[in-house]
Coordinates of C-alpha atoms and ligand atoms in Angstrom, one line a residue:
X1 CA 161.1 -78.9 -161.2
X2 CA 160.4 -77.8 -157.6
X3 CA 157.5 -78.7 -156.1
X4 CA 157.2 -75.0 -155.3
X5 CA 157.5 -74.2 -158.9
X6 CA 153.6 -75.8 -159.8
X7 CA 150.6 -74.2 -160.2
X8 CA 148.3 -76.7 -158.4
X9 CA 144.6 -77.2 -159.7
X10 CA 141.9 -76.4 -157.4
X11 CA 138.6 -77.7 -156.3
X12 CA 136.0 -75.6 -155.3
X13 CA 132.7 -77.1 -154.2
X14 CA 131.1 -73.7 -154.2
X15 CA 128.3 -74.3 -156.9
X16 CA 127.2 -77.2 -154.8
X17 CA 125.8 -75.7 -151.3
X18 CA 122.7 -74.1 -152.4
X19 CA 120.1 -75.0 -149.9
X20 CA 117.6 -77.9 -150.4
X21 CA 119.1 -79.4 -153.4
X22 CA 122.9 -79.5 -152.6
X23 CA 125.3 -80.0 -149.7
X24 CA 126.0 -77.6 -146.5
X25 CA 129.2 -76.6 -144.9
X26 CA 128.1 -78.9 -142.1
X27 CA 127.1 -81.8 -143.7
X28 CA 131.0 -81.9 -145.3
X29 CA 132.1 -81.1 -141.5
X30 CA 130.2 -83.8 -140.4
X31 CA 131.6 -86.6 -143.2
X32 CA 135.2 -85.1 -142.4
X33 CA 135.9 -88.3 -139.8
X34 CA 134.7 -90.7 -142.2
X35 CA 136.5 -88.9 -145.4
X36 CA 140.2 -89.5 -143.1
X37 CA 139.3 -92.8 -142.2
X38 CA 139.1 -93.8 -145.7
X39 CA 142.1 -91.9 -146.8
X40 CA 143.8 -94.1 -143.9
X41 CA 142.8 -96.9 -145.3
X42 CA 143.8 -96.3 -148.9
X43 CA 146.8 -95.6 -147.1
X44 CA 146.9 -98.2 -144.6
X45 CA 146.3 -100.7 -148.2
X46 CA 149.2 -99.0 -149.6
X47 CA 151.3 -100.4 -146.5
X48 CA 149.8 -103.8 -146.6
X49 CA 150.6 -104.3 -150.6
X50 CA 154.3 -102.9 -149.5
X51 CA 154.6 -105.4 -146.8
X52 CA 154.9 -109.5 -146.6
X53 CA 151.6 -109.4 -145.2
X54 CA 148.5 -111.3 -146.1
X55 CA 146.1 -109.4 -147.4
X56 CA 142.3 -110.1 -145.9
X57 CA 140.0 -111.9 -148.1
X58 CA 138.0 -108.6 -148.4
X59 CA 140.9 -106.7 -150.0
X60 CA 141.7 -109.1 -152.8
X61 CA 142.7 -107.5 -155.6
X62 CA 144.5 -105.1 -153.9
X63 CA 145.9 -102.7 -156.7
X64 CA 147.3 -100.1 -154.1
X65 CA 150.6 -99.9 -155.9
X66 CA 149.9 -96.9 -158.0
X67 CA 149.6 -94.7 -155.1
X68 CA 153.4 -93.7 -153.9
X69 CA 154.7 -94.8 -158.3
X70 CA 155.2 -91.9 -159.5
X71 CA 157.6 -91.0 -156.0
X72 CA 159.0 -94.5 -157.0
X73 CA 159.1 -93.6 -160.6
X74 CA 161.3 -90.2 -159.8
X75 CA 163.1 -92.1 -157.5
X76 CA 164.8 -94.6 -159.2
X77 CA 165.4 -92.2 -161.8
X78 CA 167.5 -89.9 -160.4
X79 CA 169.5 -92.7 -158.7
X80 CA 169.7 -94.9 -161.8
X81 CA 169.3 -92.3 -164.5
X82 CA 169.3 -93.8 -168.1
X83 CA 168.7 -97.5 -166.5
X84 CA 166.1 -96.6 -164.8
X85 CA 162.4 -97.1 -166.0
X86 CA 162.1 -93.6 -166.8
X87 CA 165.3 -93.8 -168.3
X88 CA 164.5 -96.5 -170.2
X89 CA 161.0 -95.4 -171.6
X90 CA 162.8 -92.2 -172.8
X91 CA 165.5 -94.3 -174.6
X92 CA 163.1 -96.4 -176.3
X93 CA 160.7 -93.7 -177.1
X94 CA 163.5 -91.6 -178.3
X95 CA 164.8 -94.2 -180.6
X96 CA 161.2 -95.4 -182.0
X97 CA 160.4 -91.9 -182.7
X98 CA 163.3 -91.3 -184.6
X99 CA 163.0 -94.4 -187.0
X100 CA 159.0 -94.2 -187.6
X101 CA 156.5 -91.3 -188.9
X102 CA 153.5 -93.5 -187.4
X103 CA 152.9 -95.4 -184.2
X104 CA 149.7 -97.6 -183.5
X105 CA 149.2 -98.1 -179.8
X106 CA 146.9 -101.2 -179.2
X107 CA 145.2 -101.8 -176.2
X108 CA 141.4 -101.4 -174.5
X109 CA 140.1 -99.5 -171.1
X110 CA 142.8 -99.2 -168.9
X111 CA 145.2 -100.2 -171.3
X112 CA 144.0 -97.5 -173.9
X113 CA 142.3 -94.5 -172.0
X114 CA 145.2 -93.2 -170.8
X115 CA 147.5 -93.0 -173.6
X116 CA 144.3 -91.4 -175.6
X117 CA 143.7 -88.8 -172.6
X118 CA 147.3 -87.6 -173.2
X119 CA 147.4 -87.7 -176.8
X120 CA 144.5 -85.4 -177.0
X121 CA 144.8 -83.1 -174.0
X122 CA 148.5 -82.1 -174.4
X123 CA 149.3 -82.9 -178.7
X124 CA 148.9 -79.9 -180.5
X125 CA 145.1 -80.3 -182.2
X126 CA 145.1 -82.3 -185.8
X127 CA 148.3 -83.6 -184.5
X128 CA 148.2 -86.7 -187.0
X129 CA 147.5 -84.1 -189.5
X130 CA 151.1 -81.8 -189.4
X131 CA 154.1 -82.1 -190.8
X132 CA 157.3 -83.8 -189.3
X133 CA 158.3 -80.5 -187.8
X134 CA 154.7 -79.5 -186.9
X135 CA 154.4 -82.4 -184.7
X136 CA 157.5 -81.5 -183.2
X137 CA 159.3 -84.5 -185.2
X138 CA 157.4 -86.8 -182.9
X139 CA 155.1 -89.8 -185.0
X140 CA 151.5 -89.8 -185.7
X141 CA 149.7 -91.6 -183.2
X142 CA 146.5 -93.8 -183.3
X143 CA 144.7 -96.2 -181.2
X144 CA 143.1 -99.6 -182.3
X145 CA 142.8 -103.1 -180.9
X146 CA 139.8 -101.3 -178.7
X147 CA 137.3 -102.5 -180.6
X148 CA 136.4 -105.1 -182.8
X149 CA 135.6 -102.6 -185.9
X150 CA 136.4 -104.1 -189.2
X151 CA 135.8 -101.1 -190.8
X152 CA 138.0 -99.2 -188.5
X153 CA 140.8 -101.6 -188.6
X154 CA 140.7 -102.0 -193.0
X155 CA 141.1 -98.5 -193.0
X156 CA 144.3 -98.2 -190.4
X157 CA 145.9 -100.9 -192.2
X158 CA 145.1 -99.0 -195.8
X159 CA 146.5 -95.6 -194.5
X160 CA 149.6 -97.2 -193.6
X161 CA 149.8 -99.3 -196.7
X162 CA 149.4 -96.1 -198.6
X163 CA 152.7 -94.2 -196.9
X164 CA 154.4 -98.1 -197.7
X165 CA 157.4 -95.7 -198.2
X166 CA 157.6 -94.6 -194.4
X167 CA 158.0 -96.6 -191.5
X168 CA 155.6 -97.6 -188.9
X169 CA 156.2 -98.8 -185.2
X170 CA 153.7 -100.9 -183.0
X171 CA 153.1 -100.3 -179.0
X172 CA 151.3 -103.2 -177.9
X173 CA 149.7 -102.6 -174.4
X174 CA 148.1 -104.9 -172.3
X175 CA 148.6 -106.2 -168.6
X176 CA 146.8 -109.9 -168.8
X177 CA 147.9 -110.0 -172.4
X178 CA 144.5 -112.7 -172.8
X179 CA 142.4 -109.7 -173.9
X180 CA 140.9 -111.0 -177.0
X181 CA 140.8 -107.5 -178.7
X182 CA 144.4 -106.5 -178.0
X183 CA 145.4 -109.9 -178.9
X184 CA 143.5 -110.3 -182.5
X185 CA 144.6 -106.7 -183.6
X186 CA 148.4 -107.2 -182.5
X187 CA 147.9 -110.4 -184.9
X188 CA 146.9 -108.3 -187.6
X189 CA 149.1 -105.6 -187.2
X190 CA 152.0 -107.4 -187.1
X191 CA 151.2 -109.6 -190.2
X192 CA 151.1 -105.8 -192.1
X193 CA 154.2 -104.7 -189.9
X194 CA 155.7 -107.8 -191.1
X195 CA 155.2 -107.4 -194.7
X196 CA 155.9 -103.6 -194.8
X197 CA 159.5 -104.4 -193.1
X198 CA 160.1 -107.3 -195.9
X199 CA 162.3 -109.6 -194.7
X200 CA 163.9 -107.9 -192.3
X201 CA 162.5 -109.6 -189.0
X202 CA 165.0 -107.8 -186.9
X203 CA 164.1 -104.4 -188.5
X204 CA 160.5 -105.6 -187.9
X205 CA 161.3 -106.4 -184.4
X206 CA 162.5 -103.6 -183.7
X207 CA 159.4 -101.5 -184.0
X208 CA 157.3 -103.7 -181.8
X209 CA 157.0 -101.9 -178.3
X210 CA 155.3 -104.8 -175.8
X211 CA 153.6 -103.5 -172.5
X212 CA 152.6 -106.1 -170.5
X213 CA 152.4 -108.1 -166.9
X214 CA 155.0 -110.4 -165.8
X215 CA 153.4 -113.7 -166.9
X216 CA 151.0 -112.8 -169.7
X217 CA 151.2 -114.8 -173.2
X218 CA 152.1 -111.4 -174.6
X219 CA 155.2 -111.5 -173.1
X220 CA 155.2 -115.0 -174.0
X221 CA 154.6 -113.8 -177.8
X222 CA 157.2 -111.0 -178.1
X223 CA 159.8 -113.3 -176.3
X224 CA 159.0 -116.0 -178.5
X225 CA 159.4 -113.0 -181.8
X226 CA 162.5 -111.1 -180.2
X227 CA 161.5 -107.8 -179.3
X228 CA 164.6 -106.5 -178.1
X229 CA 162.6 -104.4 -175.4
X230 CA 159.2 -105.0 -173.5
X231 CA 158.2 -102.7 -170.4
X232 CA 156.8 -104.4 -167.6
X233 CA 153.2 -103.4 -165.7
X234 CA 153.9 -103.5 -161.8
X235 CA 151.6 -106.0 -159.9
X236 CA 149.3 -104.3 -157.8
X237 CA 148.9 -101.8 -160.3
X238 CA 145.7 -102.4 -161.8
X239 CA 145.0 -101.4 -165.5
X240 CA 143.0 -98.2 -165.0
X241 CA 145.3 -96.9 -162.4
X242 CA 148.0 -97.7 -164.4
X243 CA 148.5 -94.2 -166.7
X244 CA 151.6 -94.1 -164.8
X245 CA 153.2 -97.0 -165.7
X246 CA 154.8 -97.5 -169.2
X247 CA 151.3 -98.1 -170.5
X248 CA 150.2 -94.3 -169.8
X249 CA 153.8 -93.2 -170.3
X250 CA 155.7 -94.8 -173.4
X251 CA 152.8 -93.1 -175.5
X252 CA 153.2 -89.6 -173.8
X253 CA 157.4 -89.9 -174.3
X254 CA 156.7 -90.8 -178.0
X255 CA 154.6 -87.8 -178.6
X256 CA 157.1 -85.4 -176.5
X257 CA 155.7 -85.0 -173.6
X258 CA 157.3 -84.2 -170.6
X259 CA 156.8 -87.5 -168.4
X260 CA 158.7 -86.2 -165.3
X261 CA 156.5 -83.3 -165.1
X262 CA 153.7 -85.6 -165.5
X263 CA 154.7 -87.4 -162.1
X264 CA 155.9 -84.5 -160.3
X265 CA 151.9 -83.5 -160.9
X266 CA 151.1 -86.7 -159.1
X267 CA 153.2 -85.9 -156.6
X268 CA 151.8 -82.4 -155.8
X269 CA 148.5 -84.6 -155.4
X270 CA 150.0 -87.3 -153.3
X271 CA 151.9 -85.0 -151.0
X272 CA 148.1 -82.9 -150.4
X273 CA 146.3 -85.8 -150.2
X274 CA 148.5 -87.3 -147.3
X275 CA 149.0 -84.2 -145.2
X276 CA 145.9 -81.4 -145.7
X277 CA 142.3 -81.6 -143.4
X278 CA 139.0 -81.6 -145.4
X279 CA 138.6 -78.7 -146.5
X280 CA 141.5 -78.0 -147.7
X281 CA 142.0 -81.4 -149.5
X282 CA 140.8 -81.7 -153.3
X283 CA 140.9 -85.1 -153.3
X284 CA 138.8 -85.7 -149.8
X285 CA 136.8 -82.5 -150.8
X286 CA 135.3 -84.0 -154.6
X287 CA 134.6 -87.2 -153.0
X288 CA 132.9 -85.8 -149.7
X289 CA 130.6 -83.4 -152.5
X290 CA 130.4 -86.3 -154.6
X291 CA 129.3 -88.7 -151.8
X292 CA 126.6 -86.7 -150.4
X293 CA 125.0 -85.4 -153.2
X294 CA 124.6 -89.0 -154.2
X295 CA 123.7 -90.3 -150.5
X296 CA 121.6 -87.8 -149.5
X297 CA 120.1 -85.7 -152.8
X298 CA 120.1 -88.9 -155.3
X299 CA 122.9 -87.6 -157.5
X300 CA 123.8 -90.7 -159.1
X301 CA 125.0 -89.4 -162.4
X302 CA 128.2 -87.6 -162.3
X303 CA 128.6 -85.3 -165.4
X304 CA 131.9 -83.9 -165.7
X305 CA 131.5 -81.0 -167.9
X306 CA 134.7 -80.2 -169.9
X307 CA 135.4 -76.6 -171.3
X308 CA 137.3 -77.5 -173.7
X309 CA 137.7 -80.0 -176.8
X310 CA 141.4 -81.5 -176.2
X311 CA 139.9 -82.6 -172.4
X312 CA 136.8 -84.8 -173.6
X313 CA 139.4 -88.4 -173.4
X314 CA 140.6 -87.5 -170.3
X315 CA 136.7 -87.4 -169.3
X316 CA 136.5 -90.4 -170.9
X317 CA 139.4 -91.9 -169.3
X318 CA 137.3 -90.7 -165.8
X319 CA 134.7 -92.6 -166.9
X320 CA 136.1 -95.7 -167.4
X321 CA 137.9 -95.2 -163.8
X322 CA 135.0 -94.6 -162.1
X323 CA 132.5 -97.4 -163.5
X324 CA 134.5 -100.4 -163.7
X325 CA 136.0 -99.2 -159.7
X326 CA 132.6 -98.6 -158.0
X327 CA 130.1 -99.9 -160.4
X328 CA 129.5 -103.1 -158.4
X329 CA 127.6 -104.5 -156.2
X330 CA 124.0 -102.6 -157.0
X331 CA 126.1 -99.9 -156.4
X332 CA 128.0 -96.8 -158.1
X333 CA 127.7 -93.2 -159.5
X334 CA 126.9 -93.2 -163.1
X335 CA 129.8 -91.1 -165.4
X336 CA 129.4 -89.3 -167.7
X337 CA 131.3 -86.7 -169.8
X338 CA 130.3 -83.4 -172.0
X339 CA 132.2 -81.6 -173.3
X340 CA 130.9 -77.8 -173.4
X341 CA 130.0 -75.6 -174.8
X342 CA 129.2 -77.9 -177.4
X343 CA 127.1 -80.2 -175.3
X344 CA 125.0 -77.5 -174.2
X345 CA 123.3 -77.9 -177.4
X346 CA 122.5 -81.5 -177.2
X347 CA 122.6 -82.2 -173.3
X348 CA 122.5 -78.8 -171.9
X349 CA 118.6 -78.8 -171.9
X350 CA 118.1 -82.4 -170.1
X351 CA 120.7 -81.0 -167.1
X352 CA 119.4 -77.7 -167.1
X353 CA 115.6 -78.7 -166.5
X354 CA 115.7 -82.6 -166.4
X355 CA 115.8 -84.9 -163.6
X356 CA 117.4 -83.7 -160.1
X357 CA 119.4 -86.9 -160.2
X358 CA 123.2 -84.8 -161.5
X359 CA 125.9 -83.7 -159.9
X360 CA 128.0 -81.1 -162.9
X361 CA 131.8 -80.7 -161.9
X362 CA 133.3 -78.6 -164.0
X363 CA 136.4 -79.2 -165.5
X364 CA 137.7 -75.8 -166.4
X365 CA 141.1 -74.6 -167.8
X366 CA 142.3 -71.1 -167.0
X367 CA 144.6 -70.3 -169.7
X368 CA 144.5 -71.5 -172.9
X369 CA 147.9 -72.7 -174.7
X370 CA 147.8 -70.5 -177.7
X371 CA 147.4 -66.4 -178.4
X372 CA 143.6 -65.8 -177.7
X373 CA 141.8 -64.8 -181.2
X374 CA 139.9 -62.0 -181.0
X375 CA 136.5 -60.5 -182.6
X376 CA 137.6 -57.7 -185.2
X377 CA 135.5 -55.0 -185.9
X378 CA 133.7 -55.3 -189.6
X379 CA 132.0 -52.9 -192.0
X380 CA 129.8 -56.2 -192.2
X381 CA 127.9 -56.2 -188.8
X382 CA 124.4 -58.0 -190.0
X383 CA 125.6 -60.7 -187.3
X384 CA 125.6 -57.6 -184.6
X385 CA 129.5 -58.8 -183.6
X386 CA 131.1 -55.4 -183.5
X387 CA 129.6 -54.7 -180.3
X388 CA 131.9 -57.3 -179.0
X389 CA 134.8 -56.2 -180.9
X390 CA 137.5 -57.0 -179.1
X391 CA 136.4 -60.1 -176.9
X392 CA 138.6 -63.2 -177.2
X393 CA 137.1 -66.6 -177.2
X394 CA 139.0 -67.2 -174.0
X395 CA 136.4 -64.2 -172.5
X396 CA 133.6 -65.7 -174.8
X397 CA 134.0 -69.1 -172.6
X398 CA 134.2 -67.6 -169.2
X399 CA 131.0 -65.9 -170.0
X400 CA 129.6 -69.4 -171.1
X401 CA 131.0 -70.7 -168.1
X402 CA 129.9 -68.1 -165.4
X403 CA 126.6 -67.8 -167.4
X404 CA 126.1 -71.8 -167.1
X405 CA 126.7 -72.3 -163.6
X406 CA 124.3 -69.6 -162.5
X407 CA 121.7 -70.8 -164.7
X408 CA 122.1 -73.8 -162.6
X409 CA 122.1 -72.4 -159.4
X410 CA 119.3 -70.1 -160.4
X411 CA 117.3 -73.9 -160.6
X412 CA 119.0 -75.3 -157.6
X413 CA 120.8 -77.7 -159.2
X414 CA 124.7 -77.8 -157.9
X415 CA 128.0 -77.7 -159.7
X416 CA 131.0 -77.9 -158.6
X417 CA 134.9 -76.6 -160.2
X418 CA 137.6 -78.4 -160.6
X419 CA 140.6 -75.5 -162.2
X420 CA 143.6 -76.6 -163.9
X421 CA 146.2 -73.6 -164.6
X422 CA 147.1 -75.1 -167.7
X423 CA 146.2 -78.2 -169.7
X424 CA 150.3 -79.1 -169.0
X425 CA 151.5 -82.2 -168.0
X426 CA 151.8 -80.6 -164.8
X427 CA 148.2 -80.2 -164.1
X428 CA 147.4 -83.0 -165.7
X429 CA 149.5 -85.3 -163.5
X430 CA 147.9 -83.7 -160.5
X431 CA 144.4 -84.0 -162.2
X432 CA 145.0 -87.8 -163.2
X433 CA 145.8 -88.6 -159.2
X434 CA 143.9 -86.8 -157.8
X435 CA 140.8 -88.5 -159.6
X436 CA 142.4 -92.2 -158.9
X437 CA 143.0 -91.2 -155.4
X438 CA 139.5 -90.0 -155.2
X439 CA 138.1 -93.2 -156.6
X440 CA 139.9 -95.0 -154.3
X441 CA 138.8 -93.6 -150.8
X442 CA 135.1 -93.6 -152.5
X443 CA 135.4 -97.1 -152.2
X444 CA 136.2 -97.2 -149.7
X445 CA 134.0 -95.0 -147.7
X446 CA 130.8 -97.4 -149.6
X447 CA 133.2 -100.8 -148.2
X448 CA 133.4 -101.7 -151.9
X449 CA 136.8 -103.0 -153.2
X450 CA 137.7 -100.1 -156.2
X451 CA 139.8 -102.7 -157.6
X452 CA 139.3 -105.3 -159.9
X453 CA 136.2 -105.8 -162.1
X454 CA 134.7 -109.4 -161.9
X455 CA 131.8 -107.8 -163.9
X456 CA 133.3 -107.6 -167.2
X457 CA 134.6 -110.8 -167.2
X458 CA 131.0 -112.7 -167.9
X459 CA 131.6 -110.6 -171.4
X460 CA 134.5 -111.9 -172.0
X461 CA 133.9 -115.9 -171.2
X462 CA 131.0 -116.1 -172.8
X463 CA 132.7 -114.5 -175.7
X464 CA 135.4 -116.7 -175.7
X465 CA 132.9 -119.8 -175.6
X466 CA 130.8 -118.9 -178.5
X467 CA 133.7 -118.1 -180.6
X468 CA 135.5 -121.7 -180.0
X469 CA 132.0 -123.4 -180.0
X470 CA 131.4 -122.3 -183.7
Ligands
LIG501 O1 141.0 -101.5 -165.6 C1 141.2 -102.6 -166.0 O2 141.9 -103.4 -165.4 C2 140.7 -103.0 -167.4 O3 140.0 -101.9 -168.0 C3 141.8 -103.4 -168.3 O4 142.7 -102.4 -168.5 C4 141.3 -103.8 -169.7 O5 140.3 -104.9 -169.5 C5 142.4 -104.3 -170.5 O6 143.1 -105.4 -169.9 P1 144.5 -105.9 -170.4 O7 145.4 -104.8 -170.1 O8 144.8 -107.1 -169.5 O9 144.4 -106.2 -171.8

């Protein structure tokens, strides 16, 4: 597709400069020669992690590598073609799809989000619930090893013990391969993989998908089993960033979806990002809003507001992005997602009349993927409808929108509007980079590494030591 060919998605800070409570034309104007020096030094870190060079105490982890992938990605593809990692990830997904009705993904946080964020933003809704040919002959997907539910995982084993008659594949995704809850489900999933496939290890083997770093034990494992294929996650690419690696995109090829469009998305971001002035920059635009509102109006929580159901895991996904990058150090926005209007009746009255401490951006959709349904007229009109007869839902949710933001303007309180054309792999690629890039020049605007994530890791030890201490 040419670049010229994609609807971009759009940032508009309007909702936000209302006077005493949000930010001014001048107050972006004057962060505009702090927002490029941070986009020059994500840059700039994108050099150094290309280069021999060493990289400054300071920058350690540095996970710039998912910045130019997806050019990298599209690259090698059309130079290699089928042998490519692109080329690859369709092969395998192709071939998985076509042997197995259901596919488990295991994997946590950055190792999970993704895949989930896809799954439920571009699937049809009840995908796991169709038919073969309703799903578009593509498998049933769902998520465990991100959690250490019991109950959760009995159940997954007994739904696929009940279809004993159909086959089931396994992705296994995770870069360190060490993560305890990865690693215990994979254990029990391929014990019930194993017994479903009888003794056909090589059958069995080949519906284990491994995604993993270059010297974790789960590569270690699945060599040590004979998986016939394993996809690799980059160094330097660090697990939240990585939705563009085969841990974001082996999922997204088994359900279908159109992976190439997903980084020519990224793309669109990457090429704004590098080349347009504040102002005309979404990704140097949300963080300058973002910034200031928090800097200067104490907006530490960031609620993204979603307008629509299928959108609430790529909020999610956010989320995660956002804590674990800039949650450190005493410091950090607090996330959090709704997803409206349904939150409007549980939330909606905190952020509406609660404390001044929220930014609202919007996450908004302008056309919806199927027909609109519209309100028919009915000799029953005790619920006063027909004098809407002929509205849409589509029309009933820009009214809830419009009618939302200027409640909140009417109170001061700012929004801003993020726009996707579509919810397409398109916009979504542009929407998924755009928010990394964003977290990334946050970071370092505040001079705090948005890599890594020393804080979980207390969790995890201790963890580990009470486990092999009992
Ligand atoms: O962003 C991150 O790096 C983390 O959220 C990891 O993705 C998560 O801890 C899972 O790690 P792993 O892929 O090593 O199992």
């Amino acid at each position: 597709m040419k670049e010229s060919e994609i609807s971009e998605i759009t940032y508009s800070p309007s909702g936000a400069m209302i006077r005493a409570t949000g930010v001014s034309a001048a107050d972006l104007a004057w962060l505009s020669t702090r927002l490029v020096a941070a986009r020059n030094e994500v840059l700039d870190d994108l050099a150094l992690w290309h280069s021999d060079g060493a990289v400054p105490k300071e920058k350690i982890p540095l996970d710039a590598g998912f910045i130019d992938l997806p050019e990298r990605l599209l690259d090698e593809h059309a130079k290699r073609g089928e042998n490519s990692e692109l080329g690859r990830i369709q092969a395998a997904a192709g071939r998985l799809a076509g042997q197995v009705d259901r596919v488990v993904v295991l994997g946590i946080g950055g190792s999970y989000m993704g895949a989930r964020a896809l799954f439920e933003a571009c699937c049809r809704p009840y995908h796991n619930e169709l038919d073969r040919i309703g799903r578009g002959m593509h498998p049933r997907m769902y998520f465990e090893g991100n959690n250490v539910d019991n109950d959760a995982v009995t159940g997954l084993l007994r739904l696929l013990g009940q279809h004993g008659h159909e086959r089931w594949g396994l992705v296994v995704i995770s870069k360190s391969g060490g993560t305890l809850e990865t690693a215990v489900a994979f254990r029990i999933f391929l014990e019930a993989l194993r017994e479903s496939c009888g003794d056909d290890v090589e059958k069995c083997n080949s519906l284990i998908l491994p995604v993993t770093g270059q010297k974790s034990r789960l590569r270690s494992l699945s060599t040590a089993l004979g998986c016939p294929e394993m996809f690799s996650i980059p160094e330097g690419v660090g697990g939240r960033f990585s939705i563009f690696t085969a841990v974001g995109l082996l999922p997204a090829a088994l359900l279908g979806l159109d992976i190439t469009k997903l980084l020519e998305g990224a793309a669109v971001t990457n090429r704004r990002f590098c080349n347009s002035p504040p102002g005309e920059n979404p990704v140097l635009d949300y963080v300058g809003v973002c910034h200031l509102m928090e800097q200067r109006r104490g907006a530490n929580t960031r609620v993204l507001s979603a307008w629509g159901k299928g959108l609430e895991a790529v909020g999610l996904w956010y989320d995660q992005l956002l804590a674990e990058s800039l949650g450190k150090d005493g410091q950090g926005a607090l996330p959090l997602t709704v997803v409206n209007t349904r939150d409007l009746h549980s939330r909606g009255q905190q952020h509406q009349d609660g404390r001044r401490d929220k930014l609202i951006t919007n996450l908004i959709v302008e056309t919806p993927k199927s027909e609109p349904l519209a309100i028919k007229p009915s000799t029953l009109n005790q619920d006063r409808l027909n004098e809407l007869a002929g509205k849409t839902l589509p029309d009933i949710l820009k009214a809830a929108i419009a009618g939302t933001n200027r409640a909140y303007a009417d109170d001061h309180r700012p929004t801003a509007d993020i726009r996707l054309p579509k919810v397409d792999e398109s916009s979504l690629g542009q929407l998924f980079q755009m928010l990394m890039l964003a977290t990334a020049v946050e970071g370092r605007l505040l001079g705090i590494n948005p890599y890594g994530q020393p804080g979980v890791e207390a969790y995890k030890s201790n963890m580990n030591d009470i486990l092999r201490a009992q």
